[in-house]
PDB file of C-alpha atoms in Angstrom:
ATOM      1  CA  UNK A   1       0.641 -56.737 138.060  1.00 94.00           C
ATOM      2  CA  UNK A   2      -2.672 -58.755 136.522  1.00 96.00           C
ATOM      3  CA  UNK A   3      -4.863 -57.693 133.918  1.00 98.00           C
ATOM      4  CA  UNK A   4      -8.367 -57.170 134.824  1.00 98.00           C
ATOM      5  CA  UNK A   5      -8.829 -59.836 132.269  1.00 97.00           C
ATOM      6  CA  UNK A   6      -7.228 -62.149 134.397  1.00 98.00           C
ATOM      7  CA  UNK A   7      -8.542 -60.681 138.067  1.00 99.00           C
ATOM      8  CA  UNK A   8     -12.614 -60.675 136.390  1.00 99.00           C
ATOM      9  CA  UNK A   9     -11.907 -64.686 135.185  1.00 99.00           C
ATOM     10  CA  UNK A  10     -13.624 -67.412 137.432  1.00 99.00           C
ATOM     11  CA  UNK A  11     -12.821 -70.446 135.509  1.00 98.00           C
ATOM     12  CA  UNK A  12     -12.408 -73.368 137.876  1.00 98.00           C
ATOM     13  CA  UNK A  13     -14.478 -71.390 140.518  1.00 99.00           C
ATOM     14  CA  UNK A  14     -17.718 -72.789 141.680  1.00 99.00           C
ATOM     15  CA  UNK A  15     -20.570 -71.242 142.781  1.00 99.00           C
ATOM     16  CA  UNK A  16     -24.402 -71.615 144.934  1.00 99.00           C
ATOM     17  CA  UNK A  17     -26.886 -69.353 143.865  1.00 99.00           C
ATOM     18  CA  UNK A  18     -30.603 -69.396 145.833  1.00 98.00           C
ATOM     19  CA  UNK A  19     -33.236 -67.971 143.902  1.00 96.00           C
ATOM     20  CA  UNK A  20     -31.764 -68.489 140.983  1.00 95.00           C
ATOM     21  CA  UNK A  21     -34.766 -69.222 138.706  1.00 94.00           C
ATOM     22  CA  UNK A  22     -35.855 -65.988 139.262  1.00 93.00           C
ATOM     23  CA  UNK A  23     -35.197 -62.178 138.316  1.00 92.00           C
ATOM     24  CA  UNK A  24     -32.275 -61.322 139.438  1.00 96.00           C
ATOM     25  CA  UNK A  25     -30.864 -64.840 140.486  1.00 97.00           C
ATOM     26  CA  UNK A  26     -30.734 -65.495 137.281  1.00 97.00           C
ATOM     27  CA  UNK A  27     -28.611 -63.035 135.802  1.00 98.00           C
ATOM     28  CA  UNK A  28     -26.874 -64.005 138.623  1.00 98.00           C
ATOM     29  CA  UNK A  29     -26.312 -67.364 137.288  1.00 98.00           C
ATOM     30  CA  UNK A  30     -25.438 -65.669 133.960  1.00 98.00           C
ATOM     31  CA  UNK A  31     -22.551 -63.434 135.155  1.00 99.00           C
ATOM     32  CA  UNK A  32     -20.820 -66.378 137.110  1.00 99.00           C
ATOM     33  CA  UNK A  33     -20.927 -68.714 133.941  1.00 99.00           C
ATOM     34  CA  UNK A  34     -20.687 -65.866 130.968  1.00 99.00           C
ATOM     35  CA  UNK A  35     -17.188 -65.380 132.901  1.00 99.00           C
ATOM     36  CA  UNK A  36     -16.066 -69.093 132.951  1.00 99.00           C
ATOM     37  CA  UNK A  37     -17.581 -70.415 135.786  1.00 99.00           C
ATOM     38  CA  UNK A  38     -19.804 -73.177 137.424  1.00 99.00           C
ATOM     39  CA  UNK A  39     -23.220 -72.957 139.259  1.00 99.00           C
ATOM     40  CA  UNK A  40     -25.505 -74.610 141.172  1.00 98.00           C
ATOM     41  CA  UNK A  41     -28.959 -73.375 141.943  1.00 98.00           C
ATOM     42  CA  UNK A  42     -30.913 -73.269 145.123  1.00 96.00           C
ATOM     43  CA  UNK A  43     -34.016 -72.586 144.595  1.00 94.00           C
ATOM     44  CA  UNK A  44     -38.045 -74.778 144.623  1.00 90.00           C
ATOM     45  CA  UNK A  45     -39.236 -77.228 144.245  1.00 92.00           C
ATOM     46  CA  UNK A  46     -35.808 -78.676 144.303  1.00 92.00           C
ATOM     47  CA  UNK A  47     -34.879 -77.353 147.506  1.00 94.00           C
ATOM     48  CA  UNK A  48     -37.344 -74.732 150.162  1.00 95.00           C
ATOM     49  CA  UNK A  49     -35.302 -72.575 152.181  1.00 97.00           C
ATOM     50  CA  UNK A  50     -38.341 -72.646 155.206  1.00 96.00           C
ATOM     51  CA  UNK A  51     -36.915 -75.785 156.048  1.00 96.00           C
ATOM     52  CA  UNK A  52     -33.138 -75.718 157.867  1.00 98.00           C
ATOM     53  CA  UNK A  53     -32.585 -79.390 157.347  1.00 97.00           C
ATOM     54  CA  UNK A  54     -33.116 -79.414 153.899  1.00 97.00           C
ATOM     55  CA  UNK A  55     -31.180 -76.049 152.825  1.00 98.00           C
ATOM     56  CA  UNK A  56     -28.228 -77.949 155.021  1.00 98.00           C
ATOM     57  CA  UNK A  57     -28.653 -81.362 152.801  1.00 98.00           C
ATOM     58  CA  UNK A  58     -28.878 -80.011 149.901  1.00 98.00           C
ATOM     59  CA  UNK A  59     -25.809 -77.623 151.240  1.00 98.00           C
ATOM     60  CA  UNK A  60     -24.165 -80.688 151.992  1.00 98.00           C
ATOM     61  CA  UNK A  61     -25.020 -82.640 148.282  1.00 98.00           C
ATOM     62  CA  UNK A  62     -23.920 -79.244 146.360  1.00 98.00           C
ATOM     63  CA  UNK A  63     -20.265 -79.331 147.908  1.00 98.00           C
ATOM     64  CA  UNK A  64     -20.273 -82.997 147.171  1.00 98.00           C
ATOM     65  CA  UNK A  65     -21.256 -83.217 143.625  1.00 98.00           C
ATOM     66  CA  UNK A  66     -18.978 -79.940 142.828  1.00 98.00           C
ATOM     67  CA  UNK A  67     -16.392 -80.907 144.818  1.00 98.00           C
ATOM     68  CA  UNK A  68     -16.125 -77.299 146.470  1.00 98.00           C
ATOM     69  CA  UNK A  69     -17.384 -74.218 147.192  1.00 99.00           C
ATOM     70  CA  UNK A  70     -15.865 -70.723 146.240  1.00 99.00           C
ATOM     71  CA  UNK A  71     -18.829 -68.798 145.587  1.00 99.00           C
ATOM     72  CA  UNK A  72     -22.199 -68.020 147.233  1.00 99.00           C
ATOM     73  CA  UNK A  73     -25.087 -65.713 146.232  1.00 99.00           C
ATOM     74  CA  UNK A  74     -28.055 -65.353 148.260  1.00 99.00           C
ATOM     75  CA  UNK A  75     -30.493 -64.184 146.165  1.00 98.00           C
ATOM     76  CA  UNK A  76     -33.892 -65.650 147.189  1.00 97.00           C
ATOM     77  CA  UNK A  77     -35.956 -63.386 148.799  1.00 95.00           C
ATOM     78  CA  UNK A  78     -40.069 -62.493 149.577  1.00 89.00           C
ATOM     79  CA  UNK A  79     -40.926 -59.425 148.017  1.00 84.00           C
ATOM     80  CA  UNK A  80     -43.364 -57.143 147.308  1.00 74.00           C
ATOM     81  CA  UNK A  81     -44.899 -59.152 145.056  1.00 79.00           C
ATOM     82  CA  UNK A  82     -44.891 -62.566 146.084  1.00 84.00           C
ATOM     83  CA  UNK A  83     -48.395 -64.625 146.247  1.00 84.00           C
ATOM     84  CA  UNK A  84     -48.610 -64.624 150.139  1.00 85.00           C
ATOM     85  CA  UNK A  85     -51.251 -64.256 152.535  1.00 88.00           C
ATOM     86  CA  UNK A  86     -50.993 -61.553 155.036  1.00 90.00           C
ATOM     87  CA  UNK A  87     -47.313 -60.152 153.074  1.00 91.00           C
ATOM     88  CA  UNK A  88     -48.654 -56.936 150.397  1.00 86.00           C
ATOM     89  CA  UNK A  89     -51.749 -56.231 151.971  1.00 91.00           C
ATOM     90  CA  UNK A  90     -52.400 -52.849 153.842  1.00 91.00           C
ATOM     91  CA  UNK A  91     -50.093 -52.575 157.005  1.00 92.00           C
ATOM     92  CA  UNK A  92     -52.788 -53.438 159.125  1.00 94.00           C
ATOM     93  CA  UNK A  93     -53.749 -57.172 157.354  1.00 94.00           C
ATOM     94  CA  UNK A  94     -49.803 -57.735 157.277  1.00 94.00           C
ATOM     95  CA  UNK A  95     -49.606 -60.976 159.435  1.00 96.00           C
ATOM     96  CA  UNK A  96     -47.227 -62.265 161.969  1.00 96.00           C
ATOM     97  CA  UNK A  97     -46.845 -65.433 160.406  1.00 94.00           C
ATOM     98  CA  UNK A  98     -46.120 -63.522 156.431  1.00 94.00           C
ATOM     99  CA  UNK A  99     -43.384 -61.428 158.378  1.00 94.00           C
ATOM    100  CA  UNK A 100     -41.969 -64.743 160.303  1.00 96.00           C
ATOM    101  CA  UNK A 101     -41.943 -66.977 157.010  1.00 94.00           C
ATOM    102  CA  UNK A 102     -40.171 -64.170 154.600  1.00 94.00           C
ATOM    103  CA  UNK A 103     -37.354 -63.327 157.906  1.00 96.00           C
ATOM    104  CA  UNK A 104     -36.822 -67.671 157.208  1.00 96.00           C
ATOM    105  CA  UNK A 105     -36.628 -67.019 153.564  1.00 96.00           C
ATOM    106  CA  UNK A 106     -34.988 -63.660 153.488  1.00 97.00           C
ATOM    107  CA  UNK A 107     -32.067 -63.922 156.296  1.00 98.00           C
ATOM    108  CA  UNK A 108     -32.088 -67.347 158.214  1.00 98.00           C
ATOM    109  CA  UNK A 109     -31.550 -69.231 155.343  1.00 98.00           C
ATOM    110  CA  UNK A 110     -28.455 -67.406 154.555  1.00 99.00           C
ATOM    111  CA  UNK A 111     -27.241 -67.689 157.757  1.00 99.00           C
ATOM    112  CA  UNK A 112     -27.588 -71.426 157.547  1.00 99.00           C
ATOM    113  CA  UNK A 113     -26.231 -71.431 154.880  1.00 99.00           C
ATOM    114  CA  UNK A 114     -23.293 -69.962 155.412  1.00 99.00           C
ATOM    115  CA  UNK A 115     -22.884 -71.570 158.323  1.00 98.00           C
ATOM    116  CA  UNK A 116     -22.983 -75.103 156.421  1.00 98.00           C
ATOM    117  CA  UNK A 117     -20.708 -74.272 153.504  1.00 99.00           C
ATOM    118  CA  UNK A 118     -18.210 -71.621 155.999  1.00 99.00           C
ATOM    119  CA  UNK A 119     -14.993 -74.882 155.596  1.00 98.00           C
ATOM    120  CA  UNK A 120     -15.347 -75.602 152.529  1.00 99.00           C
ATOM    121  CA  UNK A 121     -15.798 -71.662 151.874  1.00 99.00           C
ATOM    122  CA  UNK A 122     -12.348 -71.020 154.196  1.00 99.00           C
ATOM    123  CA  UNK A 123     -10.414 -73.493 152.269  1.00 98.00           C
ATOM    124  CA  UNK A 124     -11.156 -72.384 148.639  1.00 98.00           C
ATOM    125  CA  UNK A 125      -8.683 -69.773 148.799  1.00 97.00           C
ATOM    126  CA  UNK A 126     -11.188 -67.227 146.823  1.00 98.00           C
ATOM    127  CA  UNK A 127     -13.980 -67.560 149.277  1.00 99.00           C
ATOM    128  CA  UNK A 128     -16.787 -64.841 148.967  1.00 99.00           C
ATOM    129  CA  UNK A 129     -20.323 -64.777 150.065  1.00 99.00           C
ATOM    130  CA  UNK A 130     -22.580 -61.497 148.397  1.00 99.00           C
ATOM    131  CA  UNK A 131     -25.511 -61.540 149.895  1.00 99.00           C
ATOM    132  CA  UNK A 132     -28.737 -59.245 147.471  1.00 99.00           C
ATOM    133  CA  UNK A 133     -29.968 -56.588 149.263  1.00 98.00           C
ATOM    134  CA  UNK A 134     -32.306 -53.345 148.255  1.00 97.00           C
ATOM    135  CA  UNK A 135     -32.573 -50.053 148.963  1.00 97.00           C
ATOM    136  CA  UNK A 136     -35.008 -50.573 151.631  1.00 95.00           C
ATOM    137  CA  UNK A 137     -32.456 -52.328 153.751  1.00 97.00           C
ATOM    138  CA  UNK A 138     -31.003 -49.071 153.870  1.00 97.00           C
ATOM    139  CA  UNK A 139     -33.431 -46.033 154.023  1.00 97.00           C
ATOM    140  CA  UNK A 140     -37.146 -46.639 154.789  1.00 95.00           C
ATOM    141  CA  UNK A 141     -39.789 -46.652 151.954  1.00 92.00           C
ATOM    142  CA  UNK A 142     -41.425 -44.272 150.080  1.00 93.00           C
ATOM    143  CA  UNK A 143     -44.969 -44.523 150.716  1.00 92.00           C
ATOM    144  CA  UNK A 144     -45.810 -41.843 148.088  1.00 95.00           C
ATOM    145  CA  UNK A 145     -45.296 -43.514 146.008  1.00 94.00           C
ATOM    146  CA  UNK A 146     -47.786 -46.177 146.092  1.00 93.00           C
ATOM    147  CA  UNK A 147     -50.945 -43.636 146.329  1.00 93.00           C
ATOM    148  CA  UNK A 148     -54.122 -44.233 144.246  1.00 93.00           C
ATOM    149  CA  UNK A 149     -52.443 -47.865 143.713  1.00 93.00           C
ATOM    150  CA  UNK A 150     -52.633 -51.366 144.078  1.00 89.00           C
ATOM    151  CA  UNK A 151     -49.244 -52.086 145.409  1.00 90.00           C
ATOM    152  CA  UNK A 152     -47.602 -52.386 149.014  1.00 89.00           C
ATOM    153  CA  UNK A 153     -44.774 -52.429 150.587  1.00 90.00           C
ATOM    154  CA  UNK A 154     -44.324 -54.939 153.176  1.00 92.00           C
ATOM    155  CA  UNK A 155     -42.597 -53.987 156.481  1.00 94.00           C
ATOM    156  CA  UNK A 156     -41.445 -57.776 156.700  1.00 94.00           C
ATOM    157  CA  UNK A 157     -39.667 -57.041 153.415  1.00 94.00           C
ATOM    158  CA  UNK A 158     -38.121 -53.843 154.606  1.00 95.00           C
ATOM    159  CA  UNK A 159     -37.227 -55.038 158.250  1.00 96.00           C
ATOM    160  CA  UNK A 160     -35.520 -58.735 156.408  1.00 97.00           C
ATOM    161  CA  UNK A 161     -33.149 -56.803 154.302  1.00 97.00           C
ATOM    162  CA  UNK A 162     -31.687 -54.085 156.794  1.00 98.00           C
ATOM    163  CA  UNK A 163     -31.552 -57.590 158.925  1.00 98.00           C
ATOM    164  CA  UNK A 164     -29.502 -59.240 156.403  1.00 98.00           C
ATOM    165  CA  UNK A 165     -27.250 -56.236 155.592  1.00 99.00           C
ATOM    166  CA  UNK A 166     -26.022 -56.232 159.074  1.00 99.00           C
ATOM    167  CA  UNK A 167     -25.556 -60.554 159.295  1.00 99.00           C
ATOM    168  CA  UNK A 168     -23.264 -59.049 156.153  1.00 99.00           C
ATOM    169  CA  UNK A 169     -21.385 -56.967 158.428  1.00 99.00           C
ATOM    170  CA  UNK A 170     -20.927 -59.596 160.514  1.00 99.00           C
ATOM    171  CA  UNK A 171     -19.854 -62.236 158.943  1.00 99.00           C
ATOM    172  CA  UNK A 172     -17.826 -59.976 156.963  1.00 99.00           C
ATOM    173  CA  UNK A 173     -15.561 -59.917 160.345  1.00 99.00           C
ATOM    174  CA  UNK A 174     -15.809 -63.633 161.474  1.00 99.00           C
ATOM    175  CA  UNK A 175     -15.330 -65.233 157.934  1.00 99.00           C
ATOM    176  CA  UNK A 176     -12.468 -62.429 157.474  1.00 99.00           C
ATOM    177  CA  UNK A 177      -9.578 -62.953 156.157  1.00 99.00           C
ATOM    178  CA  UNK A 178     -10.275 -66.407 154.334  1.00 99.00           C
ATOM    179  CA  UNK A 179     -13.651 -65.632 152.845  1.00 99.00           C
ATOM    180  CA  UNK A 180     -15.126 -61.548 151.875  1.00 99.00           C
ATOM    181  CA  UNK A 181     -18.351 -61.106 152.908  1.00 99.00           C
ATOM    182  CA  UNK A 182     -20.437 -58.473 150.713  1.00 99.00           C
ATOM    183  CA  UNK A 183     -23.700 -57.068 149.594  1.00 99.00           C
ATOM    184  CA  UNK A 184     -25.730 -55.529 146.424  1.00 99.00           C
ATOM    185  CA  UNK A 185     -28.524 -53.306 146.872  1.00 99.00           C
ATOM    186  CA  UNK A 186     -30.594 -52.537 144.218  1.00 98.00           C
ATOM    187  CA  UNK A 187     -33.066 -49.227 143.410  1.00 97.00           C
ATOM    188  CA  UNK A 188     -35.858 -50.659 141.752  1.00 96.00           C
ATOM    189  CA  UNK A 189     -36.585 -52.998 138.833  1.00 96.00           C
ATOM    190  CA  UNK A 190     -39.142 -51.742 135.801  1.00 96.00           C
ATOM    191  CA  UNK A 191     -41.313 -54.944 136.188  1.00 93.00           C
ATOM    192  CA  UNK A 192     -44.247 -53.537 134.595  1.00 92.00           C
ATOM    193  CA  UNK A 193     -45.795 -51.585 137.403  1.00 95.00           C
ATOM    194  CA  UNK A 194     -48.438 -48.913 137.792  1.00 95.00           C
ATOM    195  CA  UNK A 195     -47.029 -46.118 135.714  1.00 96.00           C
ATOM    196  CA  UNK A 196     -48.384 -43.316 138.048  1.00 96.00           C
ATOM    197  CA  UNK A 197     -45.805 -45.333 140.447  1.00 96.00           C
ATOM    198  CA  UNK A 198     -42.895 -45.236 137.738  1.00 97.00           C
ATOM    199  CA  UNK A 199     -43.211 -41.613 137.148  1.00 97.00           C
ATOM    200  CA  UNK A 200     -43.252 -41.043 140.477  1.00 97.00           C
ATOM    201  CA  UNK A 201     -39.688 -43.095 140.660  1.00 97.00           C
ATOM    202  CA  UNK A 202     -38.226 -42.118 138.313  1.00 98.00           C
ATOM    203  CA  UNK A 203     -38.702 -37.932 139.430  1.00 98.00           C
ATOM    204  CA  UNK A 204     -37.143 -39.373 142.725  1.00 96.00           C
ATOM    205  CA  UNK A 205     -34.258 -41.212 140.984  1.00 98.00           C
ATOM    206  CA  UNK A 206     -31.054 -38.627 140.008  1.00 98.00           C
ATOM    207  CA  UNK A 207     -30.240 -40.809 136.831  1.00 99.00           C
ATOM    208  CA  UNK A 208     -34.140 -41.051 135.649  1.00 98.00           C
ATOM    209  CA  UNK A 209     -35.121 -43.994 134.971  1.00 98.00           C
ATOM    210  CA  UNK A 210     -35.988 -47.567 137.019  1.00 98.00           C
ATOM    211  CA  UNK A 211     -32.750 -50.346 137.198  1.00 98.00           C
ATOM    212  CA  UNK A 212     -32.751 -53.608 134.933  1.00 97.00           C
ATOM    213  CA  UNK A 213     -32.074 -56.271 136.243  1.00 96.00           C
ATOM    214  CA  UNK A 214     -28.246 -56.477 133.421  1.00 97.00           C
ATOM    215  CA  UNK A 215     -27.608 -52.978 135.879  1.00 98.00           C
ATOM    216  CA  UNK A 216     -27.036 -55.627 138.546  1.00 98.00           C
ATOM    217  CA  UNK A 217     -23.977 -57.617 136.199  1.00 98.00           C
ATOM    218  CA  UNK A 218     -20.767 -55.473 136.940  1.00 98.00           C
ATOM    219  CA  UNK A 219     -21.965 -55.472 140.745  1.00 99.00           C
ATOM    220  CA  UNK A 220     -21.843 -59.382 140.854  1.00 99.00           C
ATOM    221  CA  UNK A 221     -19.090 -59.691 138.571  1.00 99.00           C
ATOM    222  CA  UNK A 222     -16.784 -57.392 140.562  1.00 99.00           C
ATOM    223  CA  UNK A 223     -17.987 -58.797 144.214  1.00 99.00           C
ATOM    224  CA  UNK A 224     -17.586 -62.255 142.966  1.00 99.00           C
ATOM    225  CA  UNK A 225     -14.528 -62.138 141.066  1.00 99.00           C
ATOM    226  CA  UNK A 226     -10.485 -61.463 142.004  1.00 99.00           C
ATOM    227  CA  UNK A 227     -11.593 -57.835 140.816  1.00 99.00           C
ATOM    228  CA  UNK A 228     -12.810 -56.704 144.952  1.00 99.00           C
ATOM    229  CA  UNK A 229     -10.244 -59.271 146.934  1.00 98.00           C
ATOM    230  CA  UNK A 230      -9.677 -56.418 149.235  1.00 99.00           C
ATOM    231  CA  UNK A 231     -13.065 -55.702 149.618  1.00 99.00           C
ATOM    232  CA  UNK A 232     -14.865 -57.161 152.537  1.00 99.00           C
ATOM    233  CA  UNK A 233     -17.722 -55.870 154.725  1.00 99.00           C
ATOM    234  CA  UNK A 234     -19.133 -53.695 151.742  1.00 99.00           C
ATOM    235  CA  UNK A 235     -23.129 -52.664 150.597  1.00 99.00           C
ATOM    236  CA  UNK A 236     -22.492 -51.781 146.720  1.00 99.00           C
ATOM    237  CA  UNK A 237     -25.749 -49.471 145.891  1.00 99.00           C
ATOM    238  CA  UNK A 238     -26.945 -49.430 142.571  1.00 99.00           C
ATOM    239  CA  UNK A 239     -29.935 -47.783 142.477  1.00 98.00           C
ATOM    240  CA  UNK A 240     -29.171 -44.977 140.264  1.00 98.00           C
ATOM    241  CA  UNK A 241     -28.444 -42.407 142.684  1.00 98.00           C
ATOM    242  CA  UNK A 242     -31.853 -42.711 144.945  1.00 97.00           C
ATOM    243  CA  UNK A 243     -30.588 -43.306 148.223  1.00 97.00           C
ATOM    244  CA  UNK A 244     -28.014 -39.973 148.182  1.00 96.00           C
ATOM    245  CA  UNK A 245     -30.757 -37.598 148.478  1.00 87.00           C
TER     246      UNK A 245
END
C-alpha cells in the first residue's frame, strides 16, 4: 500500500491551468508546482478564452511543448468584480451580451479545452480535470448580503456556475474510467469587501469567517493527485459550511 506522500506526489505530471494569473488560479499553479508538477498557464493576453480556435490552438501547442497533459484545471471565470459593461449591475441593467460572454468564458471554454485535450488526457494514465465552481452554482444568492453596498451578484455568473457543475457530471461519466472529473466550489473569498457585507457573510457562515485563497490548496492537491484516484463526479465544497444551513 502506498504512503500518503507517494499518493500526493505530482512529479512528472503536467498541468494546464486557465486563469492562472488570477487569485485562485495562481494558488492552483502553486499547488501543482509545490507537489513537483509542471504548469502551463492559459490566460490573457496570451490567449483569449472567448475565441474557440485560439483556445484549441493553445491547447495543441501546450500538449506538444509539454509532451503530454495529465491535469486540466479550469479556474478562469467572470466573477462579481469583473469589469464588463452590463455585468455587475442592477438586475434590470444586466445585458444579454455580458451574459453570453460569461457563458463562453466560464463554461464553453472548459468544454472546448476538454474536447481538444480528451485523447491526451486519456493516454496519461493519471488524467484529472478540475473545474473551479462556486457555492452559487449550488444554491441561490443571498441578496441580503449586498444591501447598502455597491456590490452586485450577476445572474449570468450564477447560471454559468450551475451549468459548469452539470458539465462536470457529464464529463465524469463520459470520460470514465480513464479520466476523473471533479469540481471545487469555494465560498466567499475575502477581498476587502465592504464591512457590512463581511459582517453579514461571517454571521451566516458556520465557521465564522470568509474564505482565503489558501483554503483551496488542500482541495486542489487532493483532486489533482492520486489521493483521489477513486473519486469522480464530485463537487468539493470549500465554503466554511455555508451550504449546510
